Amino acid sequence: MRRPLLLALLALFLLGFPPAGSARAQTAPSAGPPPVTLQPEESRADIWRAIRQGERGTVAAPNAAGGQLVQSEGEAWRELRLGAYKLWAGWILLGAVGLVALFFALRGRVPIEGGPAGTTIRRFNGIERFAHWLTATTFIVLALTGLNLMFGRTLLLPLVGKDAFAVLTQWGKFLHNYLAFGFMAGIALMFVLWVWYNIPNRHDIVWILKGGGLLGGGHPSAKRFNAGQKFVFWSVVLLGTSLSLSGLQLLFPFTFHFFDSTFAFVNSWFGTALPTGLSPMAEQQLAVLWHGLVSVVLIAIVIGHIYIGSIGMEGAFQAMGSGRVDLNWARQHHDLWVAELERKRVLPAE
Ligand code: HEM
């Protein structure tokens, strides 16, 4: 199947361009040396060697990406992806789980000081909780199915066997492709609903200097969101957007050129010399590496977030569960927000 296709492509390939960094072919016809046309059974090692060494030519095929017959960088990319890259991704994730476990062992569950007041106040309305849980559920499925693509062959395949792994991975891939749109909608909605409360202010600096009060030593003041939550919010919005864009580039291959445009933009602003004029294949390879790296960093951050929003802090989960929190919890963690509600006479609660 592949041989006639290669030969057909090769027959379209014209040699005679000055050597360049990659064996990328171009679609535009040019006035150069006469075209080389290979006969079906002809094996021309010299041509393949030249292509591999960076010789350029032109193809008449409408798809320029298909005209790249050999990309030697792909080998280095594959080695990196299956080697150091995967190893570091694993360490980042294990590190996040380890840190959370260590924190829990040292600090235990952060209690509501003085116990619950028994009176609750509204913290998040229905739309806010919908946006949160849409983002959270889609993200968790995307994370699990994505991690399966990264580590599944090493960790899951030996456990469940080839057949089950194939079925799981295929369904996982479908889920990954389609739920991505739910995640994008979720972060867009969260951005619109919460950006106002996540603009940094002077209280955030004090909050950070006091380590959020989590390590002991008093409770720094905070409005509706503290600096830690703002960090989570901006990580989800910015890294989530970057994940979405690189994901779209993977979902619709050779359609977008986000890396080329980003590198050109960075070069023009910072005078850097990032490579531009990337081949379509290099674009896709960078998208794979970037998508995986950003997802691992965001998953590590979200592991910390899930911990503190559930078992790590007494009274936190109800905020996203019922939408209401205990008044003492609110005073302890968001005193300025409570004071503002009191000023606006929104308190006491029903
Ligand atoms: C089972 C999983 C999760 C639980 C139990 C959880 C819990 C919570 C809770 C309780 C809050 C409100 C905190 C407050 O009242 O101050 C919250 C807020 C938030 N959550 Fe989650 N969450 C989960 C998953 C996620 C995921 C996967 C994302 C994004 C990918 C996410 C993004 C956010 C953001 C941006 C906020 C607002 C900022 C913040 O409070 O940190 N959550 N979550």
Coordinates of C-alpha atoms and ligand atoms in Angstrom, one line a residue:
M1 CA 0.0 0.0 0.0
R2 CA 2.7 2.5 1.0
R3 CA 5.2 1.7 -1.7
P4 CA 3.2 2.8 -4.7
L5 CA 2.2 5.9 -2.8
L6 CA 5.8 6.8 -2.0
L7 CA 6.8 6.2 -5.5
A8 CA 4.0 8.3 -6.8
L9 CA 5.1 11.1 -4.4
L10 CA 8.7 10.6 -5.4
A11 CA 7.8 10.9 -9.0
L12 CA 6.4 14.3 -8.3
F13 CA 9.5 15.4 -6.5
L14 CA 11.9 17.6 -8.4
L15 CA 15.5 18.1 -7.2
G16 CA 17.7 21.0 -7.8
F17 CA 17.1 23.6 -5.1
P18 CA 19.9 25.0 -2.9
P19 CA 20.4 22.9 0.3
A20 CA 18.2 24.1 3.2
G21 CA 17.7 23.0 6.9
S22 CA 15.0 20.4 6.1
A23 CA 13.9 18.1 3.4
R24 CA 10.8 20.2 2.9
A25 CA 9.3 20.3 -0.6
Q26 CA 7.5 23.3 -2.0
T27 CA 4.5 23.5 -4.3
A28 CA 5.4 26.3 -6.5
P29 CA 6.8 25.2 -9.9
S30 CA 10.2 26.7 -10.7
A31 CA 12.6 27.1 -13.6
G32 CA 15.4 24.8 -12.4
P33 CA 17.0 21.6 -13.5
P34 CA 14.7 19.2 -15.3
P35 CA 12.4 17.1 -13.1
V36 CA 13.5 13.7 -11.8
T37 CA 10.9 11.1 -12.5
L38 CA 11.4 7.7 -10.9
Q39 CA 10.1 4.5 -12.6
P40 CA 8.1 2.2 -10.4
E41 CA 10.8 -0.4 -9.7
E42 CA 13.7 2.1 -9.6
S43 CA 15.4 2.6 -6.3
R44 CA 17.5 5.7 -6.1
A45 CA 19.4 5.7 -2.9
D46 CA 21.2 8.9 -4.0
I47 CA 17.9 10.8 -4.2
W48 CA 16.8 9.6 -0.7
R49 CA 20.1 10.5 0.7
A50 CA 20.0 13.9 -0.7
I51 CA 16.5 14.4 0.6
R52 CA 17.5 13.3 4.0
Q53 CA 20.5 15.6 4.0
G54 CA 18.3 18.6 3.4
E55 CA 18.0 18.8 -0.4
R56 CA 14.9 20.7 -1.4
G57 CA 12.7 20.4 -4.4
T58 CA 9.2 20.9 -5.5
V59 CA 6.1 18.6 -5.7
A60 CA 3.1 19.0 -7.8
A61 CA 0.9 17.6 -5.0
P62 CA -1.7 20.0 -3.7
N63 CA -0.8 19.3 -0.1
A64 CA 2.6 20.8 0.6
A65 CA 2.9 18.9 3.9
G66 CA 2.6 15.6 2.0
G67 CA 5.6 16.8 -0.1
Q68 CA 7.9 16.5 2.9
L69 CA 9.3 13.0 2.2
V70 CA 11.8 12.7 5.0
Q71 CA 12.1 14.7 8.3
S72 CA 15.1 13.6 10.2
E73 CA 14.2 15.8 13.1
G74 CA 11.3 13.5 13.7
E75 CA 13.6 10.9 15.0
A76 CA 15.1 13.2 17.7
W77 CA 11.5 14.3 18.5
R78 CA 10.4 10.7 19.0
E79 CA 13.4 10.0 21.2
L80 CA 12.8 13.0 23.4
R81 CA 9.1 12.3 23.7
L82 CA 9.5 8.7 24.7
G83 CA 12.5 9.4 26.9
A84 CA 13.3 12.5 29.1
Y85 CA 10.0 14.2 28.3
K86 CA 7.9 11.3 29.6
L87 CA 10.1 10.8 32.6
W88 CA 9.9 14.5 33.6
A89 CA 6.1 14.5 33.1
G90 CA 5.9 11.5 35.4
W91 CA 8.1 13.2 38.1
I92 CA 6.0 16.4 38.0
L93 CA 2.8 14.5 38.6
L94 CA 4.3 12.3 41.3
G95 CA 5.8 15.4 42.9
A96 CA 2.3 17.1 43.0
V97 CA 0.8 14.0 44.7
G98 CA 3.7 13.7 47.1
L99 CA 3.5 17.4 48.1
V100 CA -0.2 17.2 48.8
A101 CA 0.3 14.0 50.9
L102 CA 3.2 15.6 52.8
F103 CA 1.1 18.7 53.4
F104 CA -1.8 16.6 54.7
A105 CA 0.6 14.6 57.0
L106 CA 2.1 17.8 58.4
R107 CA -0.9 20.1 58.6
G108 CA -3.9 17.8 58.6
R109 CA -7.3 19.2 57.6
V110 CA -7.6 23.0 58.0
P111 CA -10.4 23.4 60.5
I112 CA -13.0 26.1 60.8
E113 CA -11.7 28.0 63.8
G114 CA -14.2 28.1 66.6
G115 CA -16.3 25.5 64.7
P116 CA -19.1 26.1 62.3
A117 CA -21.5 29.0 63.0
G118 CA -24.4 27.1 61.8
T119 CA -25.5 30.0 59.6
T120 CA -24.7 29.8 55.9
I121 CA -24.3 32.5 53.3
R122 CA -24.4 32.2 49.5
R123 CA -21.0 32.0 47.9
F124 CA -21.7 30.8 44.3
N125 CA -24.9 30.9 42.3
G126 CA -26.2 28.2 39.9
I127 CA -24.4 29.5 36.8
E128 CA -21.1 29.8 38.6
R129 CA -21.4 26.2 39.9
F130 CA -22.4 25.0 36.5
A131 CA -19.3 26.7 34.9
H132 CA -17.1 25.1 37.6
W133 CA -18.4 21.6 37.3
L134 CA -18.5 21.7 33.5
T135 CA -14.8 22.7 33.6
A136 CA -14.0 20.3 36.4
T137 CA -15.7 17.1 35.0
T138 CA -14.5 17.6 31.4
F139 CA -10.9 18.4 32.7
I140 CA -10.8 15.3 34.8
V141 CA -11.8 13.1 31.9
L142 CA -9.5 14.9 29.6
A143 CA -6.7 14.5 32.1
L144 CA -7.2 10.7 32.5
T145 CA -7.7 10.0 28.8
G146 CA -4.7 12.2 28.0
L147 CA -2.5 10.6 30.6
N148 CA -3.5 7.2 29.1
L149 CA -2.1 8.5 25.7
M150 CA 1.1 9.5 27.5
F151 CA 1.7 6.6 30.0
G152 CA -1.0 4.0 29.1
R153 CA 1.3 1.7 27.1
T154 CA 3.8 1.6 29.9
L155 CA 1.4 1.5 32.9
L156 CA -2.1 0.3 31.8
L157 CA -1.4 -2.2 29.0
P158 CA 0.6 -4.7 31.1
L159 CA -2.3 -4.6 33.6
V160 CA -5.4 -5.0 31.4
G161 CA -3.9 -6.7 28.3
K162 CA -3.9 -5.7 24.6
D163 CA -7.6 -6.1 23.8
A164 CA -9.0 -4.2 26.8
F165 CA -6.3 -1.5 26.3
A166 CA -7.2 -1.0 22.7
V167 CA -10.9 -0.6 23.5
L168 CA -10.2 1.7 26.4
T169 CA -7.8 3.9 24.5
Q170 CA -10.1 4.2 21.5
W171 CA -13.1 5.3 23.6
G172 CA -10.7 7.5 25.6
K173 CA -9.6 9.2 22.4
F174 CA -13.2 9.8 21.4
L175 CA -14.0 11.3 24.8
H176 CA -10.8 13.4 24.7
N177 CA -11.6 14.8 21.2
Y178 CA -15.2 15.8 22.0
L179 CA -15.1 16.8 25.7
A180 CA -12.4 19.2 24.8
F181 CA -15.2 21.5 23.5
G182 CA -17.0 21.3 26.9
F183 CA -13.8 22.3 28.6
M184 CA -13.3 25.3 26.3
A185 CA -16.8 26.4 27.0
G186 CA -16.3 26.0 30.7
I187 CA -13.1 28.1 30.9
A188 CA -14.7 30.8 28.7
L189 CA -17.7 30.9 31.0
M190 CA -15.5 31.0 34.2
F191 CA -13.4 33.7 32.7
V192 CA -16.5 35.9 32.1
L193 CA -18.0 35.2 35.5
W194 CA -14.9 35.6 37.7
V195 CA -12.3 37.7 35.9
W196 CA -13.4 40.8 37.9
Y197 CA -12.8 39.1 41.2
N198 CA -9.4 37.8 40.1
I199 CA -7.7 41.0 39.3
P200 CA -4.6 41.2 41.7
N201 CA -4.7 43.7 44.5
R202 CA -2.4 44.7 47.4
H203 CA -4.0 42.2 49.8
D204 CA -2.6 39.4 47.6
I205 CA 1.0 40.5 48.3
V206 CA 0.4 40.2 52.1
W207 CA -1.5 36.9 51.6
I208 CA 1.5 35.5 49.7
L209 CA 4.0 36.8 52.2
K210 CA 2.1 35.1 55.0
G211 CA 1.9 31.8 53.0
G212 CA -1.9 32.1 52.9
G213 CA -2.0 31.4 56.6
L214 CA -1.9 27.7 55.7
L215 CA 1.4 27.2 57.4
G216 CA 0.1 28.8 60.6
G217 CA 0.6 32.3 61.8
G218 CA -2.7 34.1 61.4
H219 CA -5.1 34.6 58.6
P220 CA -4.3 37.1 55.9
S221 CA -7.2 39.2 54.7
A222 CA -8.9 38.4 51.4
K223 CA -11.8 39.6 49.3
R224 CA -13.9 37.1 47.4
F225 CA -10.8 35.2 46.1
N226 CA -7.5 35.1 47.8
A227 CA -4.1 35.1 46.0
G228 CA -3.9 31.3 46.0
Q229 CA -7.3 31.1 44.3
K230 CA -6.3 33.8 41.8
F231 CA -3.3 31.7 40.9
V232 CA -5.6 28.7 40.3
F233 CA -8.0 30.9 38.2
W234 CA -5.3 32.4 36.0
S235 CA -3.5 29.0 35.6
V236 CA -6.8 27.5 34.5
V237 CA -7.6 30.3 32.1
L238 CA -4.2 30.8 30.6
L239 CA -2.8 27.3 30.5
G240 CA -6.3 26.1 29.6
T241 CA -6.4 28.4 26.6
S242 CA -3.0 27.3 25.6
L243 CA -4.1 23.7 25.9
S244 CA -7.2 24.4 23.8
L245 CA -5.2 26.1 21.0
S246 CA -2.5 23.4 20.8
G247 CA -5.3 20.8 21.1
L248 CA -7.1 22.3 18.1
Q249 CA -3.9 22.2 16.2
L250 CA -3.6 18.5 16.9
L251 CA -7.3 17.9 16.2
F252 CA -7.1 19.6 12.8
P253 CA -3.6 18.8 11.6
F254 CA -1.7 21.1 9.3
T255 CA -4.5 23.7 9.6
F256 CA -3.0 26.1 12.2
H257 CA 0.5 27.5 12.5
F258 CA 0.3 28.7 16.1
F259 CA 4.0 28.1 16.9
D260 CA 5.3 30.0 13.8
S261 CA 3.1 33.0 14.6
T262 CA 4.0 32.9 18.3
F263 CA 7.7 32.7 17.6
A264 CA 7.5 35.5 15.0
F265 CA 5.6 37.6 17.5
V266 CA 8.1 36.9 20.4
N267 CA 11.0 37.7 18.1
S268 CA 9.5 41.0 17.0
W269 CA 8.9 42.1 20.6
F270 CA 11.9 40.7 22.4
G271 CA 14.5 40.6 19.7
T272 CA 14.9 36.8 20.2
A273 CA 15.9 34.4 17.5
L274 CA 13.3 31.7 17.8
P275 CA 13.1 29.7 14.6
T276 CA 10.4 30.7 12.1
G277 CA 9.3 29.3 8.8
L278 CA 8.6 26.0 10.6
S279 CA 7.6 23.1 8.4
P280 CA 4.0 21.9 8.9
M281 CA 5.4 18.7 10.4
A282 CA 7.5 20.6 12.9
E283 CA 4.4 22.6 13.8
Q284 CA 2.6 19.4 14.7
Q285 CA 5.5 18.0 16.6
L286 CA 5.8 21.1 18.7
A287 CA 2.1 21.0 19.3
V288 CA 2.3 17.5 20.7
L289 CA 5.2 18.4 23.1
W290 CA 3.6 21.7 24.2
H291 CA 0.1 20.2 24.7
G292 CA 1.5 17.4 26.9
L293 CA 3.8 19.7 28.9
V294 CA 1.1 22.3 29.7
S295 CA -1.4 19.6 30.5
V296 CA 1.0 18.0 33.0
V297 CA 1.7 21.4 34.7
L298 CA -2.1 22.2 34.9
I299 CA -2.9 18.7 36.2
A300 CA -0.3 19.2 39.0
I301 CA -1.9 22.5 39.9
V302 CA -5.4 21.1 39.8
I303 CA -4.3 18.2 42.1
G304 CA -3.4 20.8 44.7
H305 CA -6.7 22.6 44.1
I306 CA -8.9 19.5 44.4
Y307 CA -7.1 18.6 47.6
I308 CA -7.7 22.0 49.3
G309 CA -11.3 22.1 47.9
S310 CA -12.2 18.8 49.4
I311 CA -10.4 16.9 52.2
G312 CA -7.8 19.6 52.8
M313 CA -10.1 22.2 54.3
E314 CA -13.2 21.9 56.4
G315 CA -16.2 23.7 55.0
A316 CA -14.7 24.4 51.5
F317 CA -16.5 21.8 49.4
Q318 CA -20.0 23.2 50.2
A319 CA -19.1 26.4 48.4
M320 CA -19.2 24.4 45.1
G321 CA -21.6 21.8 46.3
S322 CA -24.6 23.7 47.6
G323 CA -23.3 27.1 46.8
R324 CA -23.5 28.1 50.4
V325 CA -20.7 28.3 53.1
D326 CA -20.7 28.6 56.8
L327 CA -20.4 32.2 58.1
N328 CA -17.4 31.4 60.3
W329 CA -15.6 29.7 57.3
A330 CA -16.3 32.8 55.2
R331 CA -15.0 35.2 58.0
Q332 CA -11.9 33.1 58.4
H333 CA -10.9 32.9 54.8
H334 CA -12.5 35.8 53.1
D335 CA -13.0 38.5 55.8
L336 CA -13.0 41.5 53.4
W337 CA -15.7 39.8 51.2
V338 CA -17.9 39.2 54.3
A339 CA -17.3 42.8 55.4
E340 CA -18.4 44.0 51.9
L341 CA -21.6 41.9 52.0
E342 CA -22.3 43.3 55.5
R343 CA -21.8 46.9 54.2
K344 CA -24.2 46.1 51.3
R345 CA -26.6 44.6 53.9
V346 CA -26.7 41.3 52.1
L347 CA -26.0 39.6 55.5
P348 CA -27.3 38.0 57.7
A349 CA -28.2 35.0 55.6
E350 CA -31.6 33.4 55.4
Ligands
HEM1 C1 -13.3 17.0 42.2 C2 -12.7 18.1 41.8 C3 -12.8 19.5 42.3 C4 -13.2 20.0 43.5 C5 -13.7 19.2 44.7 C6 -13.2 21.4 43.5 C7 -13.6 22.3 44.5 C8 -13.7 23.6 44.4 C9 -14.2 24.5 45.4 C10 -14.7 24.0 46.8 C11 -14.1 25.8 45.0 C12 -14.5 27.0 45.8 C13 -13.5 27.5 46.7 C14 -14.0 28.7 47.5 O1 -15.2 28.7 47.9 O2 -13.3 29.6 47.8 C15 -13.5 25.7 43.7 C16 -13.1 26.8 42.9 C17 -12.5 26.8 41.7 N1 -12.2 25.6 40.9 FE1 -12.5 23.7 41.6 N2 -12.7 21.8 42.2 C18 -12.5 20.7 41.5 C19 -12.0 20.6 40.2 C20 -11.6 21.7 39.5 C21 -11.0 21.6 38.2 C22 -10.6 20.3 37.4 C23 -10.8 22.9 37.8 C24 -10.1 23.4 36.5 C25 -9.5 22.7 35.6 C26 -11.2 23.8 38.8 C27 -11.2 25.2 38.8 C28 -11.6 26.0 39.8 C29 -11.4 27.4 39.8 C30 -10.7 28.2 38.7 C31 -12.0 27.9 41.0 C32 -12.0 29.4 41.4 C33 -10.7 29.7 42.1 C34 -10.5 28.9 43.3 O3 -11.4 28.8 44.2 O4 -9.4 28.3 43.4 N3 -11.7 23.0 39.8 N4 -13.3 24.4 43.3

